[in-house]
Coordinates of C-alpha atoms in Angstrom, one line a residue:
M1 CA 28.1 -169.1 15.3
T2 CA 30.9 -170.2 13.1
T3 CA 29.9 -169.4 9.5
R4 CA 31.0 -170.9 6.2
R5 CA 32.9 -167.7 5.3
T6 CA 34.7 -167.7 8.7
I7 CA 35.9 -171.2 8.0
L8 CA 37.0 -170.4 4.5
G9 CA 38.8 -167.2 5.4
A10 CA 40.4 -168.4 8.6
T11 CA 42.0 -171.5 7.2
A12 CA 43.2 -170.0 4.0
A13 CA 46.0 -168.2 5.8
A14 CA 48.4 -167.4 2.9
P15 CA 47.2 -164.4 0.9
L16 CA 46.8 -165.0 -2.7
A17 CA 49.0 -162.1 -3.6
A18 CA 51.9 -163.9 -2.0
L19 CA 51.4 -166.8 -4.4
G20 CA 52.2 -164.7 -7.4
L21 CA 49.2 -166.1 -9.3
A22 CA 47.8 -164.5 -12.4
A23 CA 44.1 -163.7 -12.4
C24 CA 43.3 -166.0 -15.3
A25 CA 44.8 -168.9 -17.2
E26 CA 47.5 -168.0 -19.8
D27 CA 48.1 -169.5 -23.2
G28 CA 51.1 -171.6 -23.5
G29 CA 52.5 -175.0 -24.4
S30 CA 52.3 -176.8 -27.7
G31 CA 48.5 -176.6 -27.7
G32 CA 48.4 -172.9 -26.6
V33 CA 47.0 -173.9 -23.2
T34 CA 48.4 -173.7 -19.8
L35 CA 46.6 -175.6 -17.0
R36 CA 47.4 -174.2 -13.6
V37 CA 47.2 -177.3 -11.3
G38 CA 46.8 -176.9 -7.6
E39 CA 48.6 -179.3 -5.3
L40 CA 47.9 -179.4 -1.6
G41 CA 50.8 -179.2 0.9
A42 CA 54.3 -177.9 0.7
T43 CA 55.8 -180.9 -1.2
P44 CA 55.2 -181.5 -4.9
V45 CA 54.1 -185.1 -4.5
T46 CA 51.8 -185.2 -7.5
Q47 CA 54.5 -183.7 -9.8
E48 CA 56.9 -186.4 -8.6
L49 CA 54.3 -189.1 -9.0
F50 CA 53.8 -188.0 -12.7
K51 CA 57.5 -188.2 -13.3
A52 CA 57.9 -191.6 -11.6
A53 CA 55.0 -193.0 -13.6
G54 CA 56.4 -191.5 -16.9
L55 CA 53.4 -189.3 -17.4
D56 CA 55.1 -185.9 -17.4
G57 CA 56.2 -185.9 -21.0
D58 CA 54.6 -185.3 -24.4
L59 CA 51.9 -183.0 -23.0
P60 CA 49.8 -181.3 -25.6
Y61 CA 49.6 -178.3 -23.1
T62 CA 51.6 -176.9 -20.3
I63 CA 51.1 -177.6 -16.6
E64 CA 51.9 -174.8 -14.2
W65 CA 52.0 -176.4 -10.7
K66 CA 50.8 -174.3 -7.7
Q67 CA 51.4 -175.4 -4.1
F68 CA 48.8 -174.7 -1.5
V69 CA 50.4 -175.2 1.9
N70 CA 47.2 -174.5 3.7
A71 CA 45.4 -177.2 1.8
G72 CA 41.8 -177.3 0.6
P73 CA 40.5 -173.9 1.8
E74 CA 43.4 -172.1 0.2
Y75 CA 42.8 -173.9 -3.0
I76 CA 39.1 -172.9 -2.9
E77 CA 40.1 -169.2 -2.4
A78 CA 42.5 -169.4 -5.3
A79 CA 39.8 -170.9 -7.5
G80 CA 37.4 -168.2 -6.6
A81 CA 40.0 -165.6 -7.6
E82 CA 40.6 -167.4 -10.9
A83 CA 44.1 -168.1 -9.8
V84 CA 44.1 -171.9 -10.3
D85 CA 42.3 -174.1 -12.7
V86 CA 42.2 -177.7 -11.4
G87 CA 43.2 -179.6 -8.3
F88 CA 42.6 -182.7 -6.2
T89 CA 41.2 -182.4 -2.7
A90 CA 39.0 -184.4 -0.3
D91 CA 35.3 -184.1 -0.8
T92 CA 34.7 -181.5 1.9
P93 CA 36.4 -178.5 0.2
V94 CA 34.0 -178.8 -2.8
I95 CA 31.1 -178.4 -0.4
F96 CA 32.4 -175.2 1.0
A97 CA 33.3 -173.9 -2.5
A98 CA 29.6 -174.4 -3.4
S99 CA 28.5 -172.8 -0.2
N100 CA 30.6 -169.7 -0.9
G101 CA 29.6 -169.4 -4.5
V102 CA 33.0 -170.4 -5.9
P103 CA 32.5 -171.5 -9.6
L104 CA 34.1 -174.9 -9.1
K105 CA 32.8 -178.4 -10.1
A106 CA 34.1 -181.9 -9.3
V107 CA 34.8 -183.7 -12.6
A108 CA 36.2 -187.1 -11.3
A109 CA 36.4 -188.9 -8.0
T110 CA 38.6 -191.4 -6.2
T111 CA 37.0 -194.1 -4.2
V112 CA 38.7 -196.7 -2.1
D113 CA 39.1 -200.2 -3.7
D114 CA 38.0 -201.8 -0.4
P115 CA 35.0 -200.1 1.2
A116 CA 36.2 -201.4 4.6
T117 CA 39.2 -199.1 4.4
S118 CA 39.3 -195.4 5.1
F119 CA 41.6 -192.4 5.1
N120 CA 40.1 -191.1 8.3
A121 CA 40.6 -192.1 11.9
I122 CA 39.7 -191.1 15.5
L123 CA 42.7 -191.8 17.7
A124 CA 43.1 -191.8 21.4
G125 CA 46.2 -190.6 23.3
P126 CA 48.4 -193.0 25.3
G127 CA 47.1 -193.6 28.8
T128 CA 43.6 -192.2 28.1
A129 CA 41.9 -195.5 28.5
I130 CA 39.6 -194.6 25.5
A131 CA 38.8 -197.8 23.7
S132 CA 35.5 -197.0 22.0
V133 CA 33.5 -194.1 20.7
A134 CA 31.3 -194.2 23.7
D135 CA 34.4 -193.6 25.9
L136 CA 34.7 -190.2 24.3
K137 CA 31.9 -188.9 26.4
G138 CA 33.2 -186.1 28.7
R139 CA 36.7 -186.2 27.0
K140 CA 38.4 -183.5 25.0
V141 CA 38.4 -184.3 21.3
S142 CA 40.2 -182.4 18.5
F143 CA 38.9 -181.8 15.0
Q144 CA 39.1 -179.0 12.5
E145 CA 35.7 -177.2 12.1
G146 CA 34.3 -177.4 8.6
T147 CA 36.4 -180.3 7.6
I148 CA 35.8 -184.1 7.2
T149 CA 37.4 -184.5 10.7
Q150 CA 34.5 -182.7 12.3
Y151 CA 32.0 -184.7 10.3
H152 CA 33.7 -187.9 11.4
V153 CA 33.4 -187.0 15.0
V154 CA 29.7 -186.0 14.6
K155 CA 28.8 -189.2 12.8
A156 CA 30.7 -191.4 15.2
L157 CA 29.1 -189.8 18.3
E158 CA 25.7 -190.1 16.6
S159 CA 26.2 -193.9 16.3
V160 CA 26.3 -194.3 20.1
G161 CA 23.6 -191.7 20.9
L162 CA 25.9 -188.8 21.7
T163 CA 26.4 -185.3 20.2
L164 CA 29.1 -182.7 20.3
D165 CA 27.5 -181.4 23.5
D166 CA 28.7 -184.6 25.2
V167 CA 32.4 -183.9 24.6
E168 CA 34.8 -181.0 25.0
T169 CA 36.0 -179.9 21.6
A170 CA 39.2 -178.4 20.4
N171 CA 39.3 -176.8 16.9
L172 CA 42.7 -177.8 15.6
P173 CA 44.1 -178.4 12.1
V174 CA 45.4 -182.0 11.7
V175 CA 48.9 -180.7 11.3
D176 CA 48.7 -179.4 14.9
A177 CA 46.5 -182.0 16.5
N178 CA 49.2 -184.7 16.9
T179 CA 51.3 -182.4 19.0
A180 CA 48.3 -181.6 21.2
L181 CA 47.6 -185.3 21.6
A182 CA 51.2 -186.2 22.4
N183 CA 51.3 -183.4 25.0
G184 CA 48.1 -184.5 26.7
E185 CA 46.3 -181.3 25.7
V186 CA 43.5 -183.3 24.1
D187 CA 42.4 -186.9 24.8
A188 CA 41.6 -187.9 21.2
V189 CA 41.9 -186.5 17.7
A190 CA 40.1 -186.9 14.4
T191 CA 42.7 -187.1 11.8
L192 CA 43.6 -188.6 8.4
G193 CA 46.3 -189.7 6.0
I194 CA 49.9 -189.3 6.9
Y195 CA 48.9 -187.7 10.2
W196 CA 47.1 -190.9 11.3
S197 CA 50.3 -192.9 10.6
Q198 CA 52.5 -190.4 12.5
A199 CA 50.2 -190.4 15.5
E200 CA 50.1 -194.2 15.7
L201 CA 53.9 -194.4 15.5
A202 CA 54.0 -192.0 18.5
G203 CA 51.7 -194.3 20.5
A204 CA 48.2 -193.3 19.8
T205 CA 45.6 -196.0 19.5
L206 CA 42.7 -196.4 17.0
V207 CA 39.2 -195.8 18.2
A208 CA 37.3 -195.8 15.0
T209 CA 37.9 -195.3 11.2
G210 CA 35.6 -193.4 8.9
A211 CA 34.6 -196.6 7.1
D212 CA 31.7 -197.3 9.4
Y213 CA 30.2 -193.8 8.9
F214 CA 31.0 -192.6 5.4
P215 CA 33.0 -193.6 2.3
S216 CA 36.4 -192.1 1.7
I217 CA 36.1 -190.0 -1.4
G218 CA 38.5 -187.6 -3.1
L219 CA 37.5 -185.1 -5.8
L220 CA 39.3 -183.7 -8.8
S221 CA 37.7 -180.4 -9.4
A222 CA 38.0 -177.6 -12.0
R223 CA 36.8 -174.1 -12.5
T224 CA 33.6 -173.9 -14.6
A225 CA 35.3 -171.5 -17.0
I226 CA 37.9 -174.1 -17.8
I227 CA 35.3 -176.9 -18.2
E228 CA 33.3 -174.8 -20.6
D229 CA 36.2 -173.7 -22.8
E230 CA 36.8 -176.2 -25.5
A231 CA 40.6 -176.0 -25.7
Y232 CA 41.0 -176.1 -21.9
A233 CA 38.4 -178.9 -21.6
D234 CA 40.5 -181.0 -24.0
A235 CA 43.5 -180.4 -21.8
L236 CA 41.5 -181.2 -18.7
A237 CA 40.3 -184.5 -20.2
D238 CA 43.9 -185.4 -20.9
Y239 CA 45.0 -184.4 -17.4
I240 CA 42.2 -186.5 -15.8
D241 CA 43.4 -189.5 -17.8
R242 CA 47.0 -189.0 -16.7
Y243 CA 46.0 -188.5 -13.1
G244 CA 44.1 -191.7 -13.1
R245 CA 47.0 -193.6 -14.7
A246 CA 49.3 -192.1 -12.1
Q247 CA 47.2 -193.4 -9.3
R248 CA 47.2 -196.9 -10.9
W249 CA 51.0 -196.8 -11.2
R250 CA 51.2 -195.6 -7.6
Y251 CA 49.5 -198.7 -6.2
E252 CA 51.0 -201.2 -8.6
N253 CA 54.5 -200.0 -7.5
V254 CA 53.6 -199.1 -3.9
D255 CA 56.9 -200.1 -2.3
A256 CA 59.0 -198.2 -4.7
W257 CA 56.8 -195.2 -4.6
A258 CA 56.7 -195.2 -0.8
E259 CA 60.5 -195.1 -0.8
Q260 CA 60.5 -192.2 -3.2
Y261 CA 57.8 -190.4 -1.3
A262 CA 59.7 -190.8 2.0
S263 CA 62.9 -189.4 0.4
L264 CA 60.9 -186.5 -1.1
T265 CA 59.2 -185.5 2.1
G266 CA 61.8 -186.6 4.7
L267 CA 59.2 -188.7 6.5
P268 CA 60.1 -192.1 8.0
L269 CA 59.5 -194.9 5.5
E270 CA 57.4 -196.7 8.1
V271 CA 55.0 -193.8 8.2
V272 CA 54.8 -193.4 4.5
A273 CA 54.4 -197.1 3.8
A274 CA 51.6 -197.5 6.3
T275 CA 49.8 -194.6 4.7
E276 CA 50.2 -195.7 1.1
N277 CA 49.1 -199.3 1.8
R278 CA 46.1 -198.3 4.0
A279 CA 43.4 -197.5 1.5
P280 CA 44.3 -197.8 -2.2
V281 CA 42.0 -195.8 -4.5
T282 CA 40.9 -195.7 -8.1
L283 CA 40.0 -192.5 -10.0
G284 CA 36.7 -192.8 -11.8
P285 CA 33.7 -190.9 -13.1
I286 CA 31.1 -189.1 -11.0
T287 CA 28.5 -191.7 -9.8
D288 CA 25.2 -191.5 -8.0
E289 CA 26.9 -193.0 -5.0
V290 CA 29.5 -190.2 -4.9
I291 CA 26.8 -187.5 -5.2
A292 CA 24.7 -189.2 -2.5
S293 CA 27.7 -189.2 -0.1
Q294 CA 28.3 -185.6 -0.8
Q295 CA 24.7 -184.8 -0.1
D296 CA 24.8 -186.6 3.2
Q297 CA 27.9 -184.6 4.2
S298 CA 26.5 -181.3 3.0
D299 CA 23.4 -182.0 5.1
G300 CA 25.6 -182.7 8.1
Y301 CA 27.2 -179.3 7.9
T302 CA 23.8 -177.7 7.4
A303 CA 22.5 -179.4 10.5
L304 CA 25.5 -178.0 12.4
G305 CA 24.6 -174.5 11.3
I306 CA 27.8 -174.1 9.3
I307 CA 26.3 -173.8 5.8
D308 CA 23.0 -173.2 4.2
E309 CA 21.2 -176.1 2.5
L310 CA 22.8 -177.3 -0.7
D311 CA 21.9 -179.6 -3.6
A312 CA 25.0 -181.7 -3.9
A313 CA 24.3 -182.5 -7.5
D314 CA 25.2 -178.9 -8.4
Q315 CA 28.7 -179.5 -7.2
F316 CA 29.5 -182.0 -10.0
D317 CA 30.0 -182.1 -13.8
D318 CA 29.9 -185.5 -15.4
R319 CA 30.9 -184.5 -19.0
F320 CA 34.4 -186.1 -18.6
A321 CA 33.0 -189.6 -17.9
G322 CA 34.4 -190.7 -21.3
A323 CA 37.9 -190.3 -20.0
F324 CA 37.4 -193.6 -18.1
E325 CA 36.0 -195.6 -21.0
A326 CA 38.1 -198.5 -22.1

């Protein structure tokens, strides 16, 4: 059986030693505090967004940016090694952090402005004649185990009375799934974000979004040691405020930002614009609805035998709710 530790270790491919990260946060900046901020992927998108929104100056602390090419699982591993302090991920990595005993808490959440929108999609390859979730029966479907893509497939299949036993599965990261779909190695993929847009541009067709099965939630999380240290907590509160304002600027200037994002990443503007306009979000405090969604997803992984039972409320810290007060 695939275990929670197998998933965490296997997907966090880059060793922490190669990142050159210190074991604990260092003092620095005008306030004597350095926040080590994790950013997922190889491109410093959040850093550039802060600059574009004019939010990178007059910091009362120093930000040391850390890139995690292997995304959420690598960020979790770094947090467990006290090598990063704060970062933004989807909701799923925080579940696996809790399952593995990583001292990490979500302190703020993004939710989609329109509940009918989603970051997540199940797409069918060209020529597969898959038009609905029911058509997935007996077909080969790609998702990455222990991620929201697996949860999406499970929930979609459940909605039509099917289970994972009714499909052939392929455990592929989203970064590799599009190639498999284009080559006909799989019939459908569960994907998200920019990869959704890339696949559709290559001819894939939409089968189902995540909106019918779960809300699209992102989580800003921090190590508990940072949350509980007064000086670092003050810096974290400021960072939360700036991150929220950066998101507002992003969607208020979506066309200009899409052009900058495309230039930064080298992706086609068509792909970036589709992604940026698909599901605008707002950063806000932890709510009962966010915790309930996290509990549902945690229970889903428990039912699959991937993790032990968790109390999702333990994955959150709401002491920064004041950062969102007018």
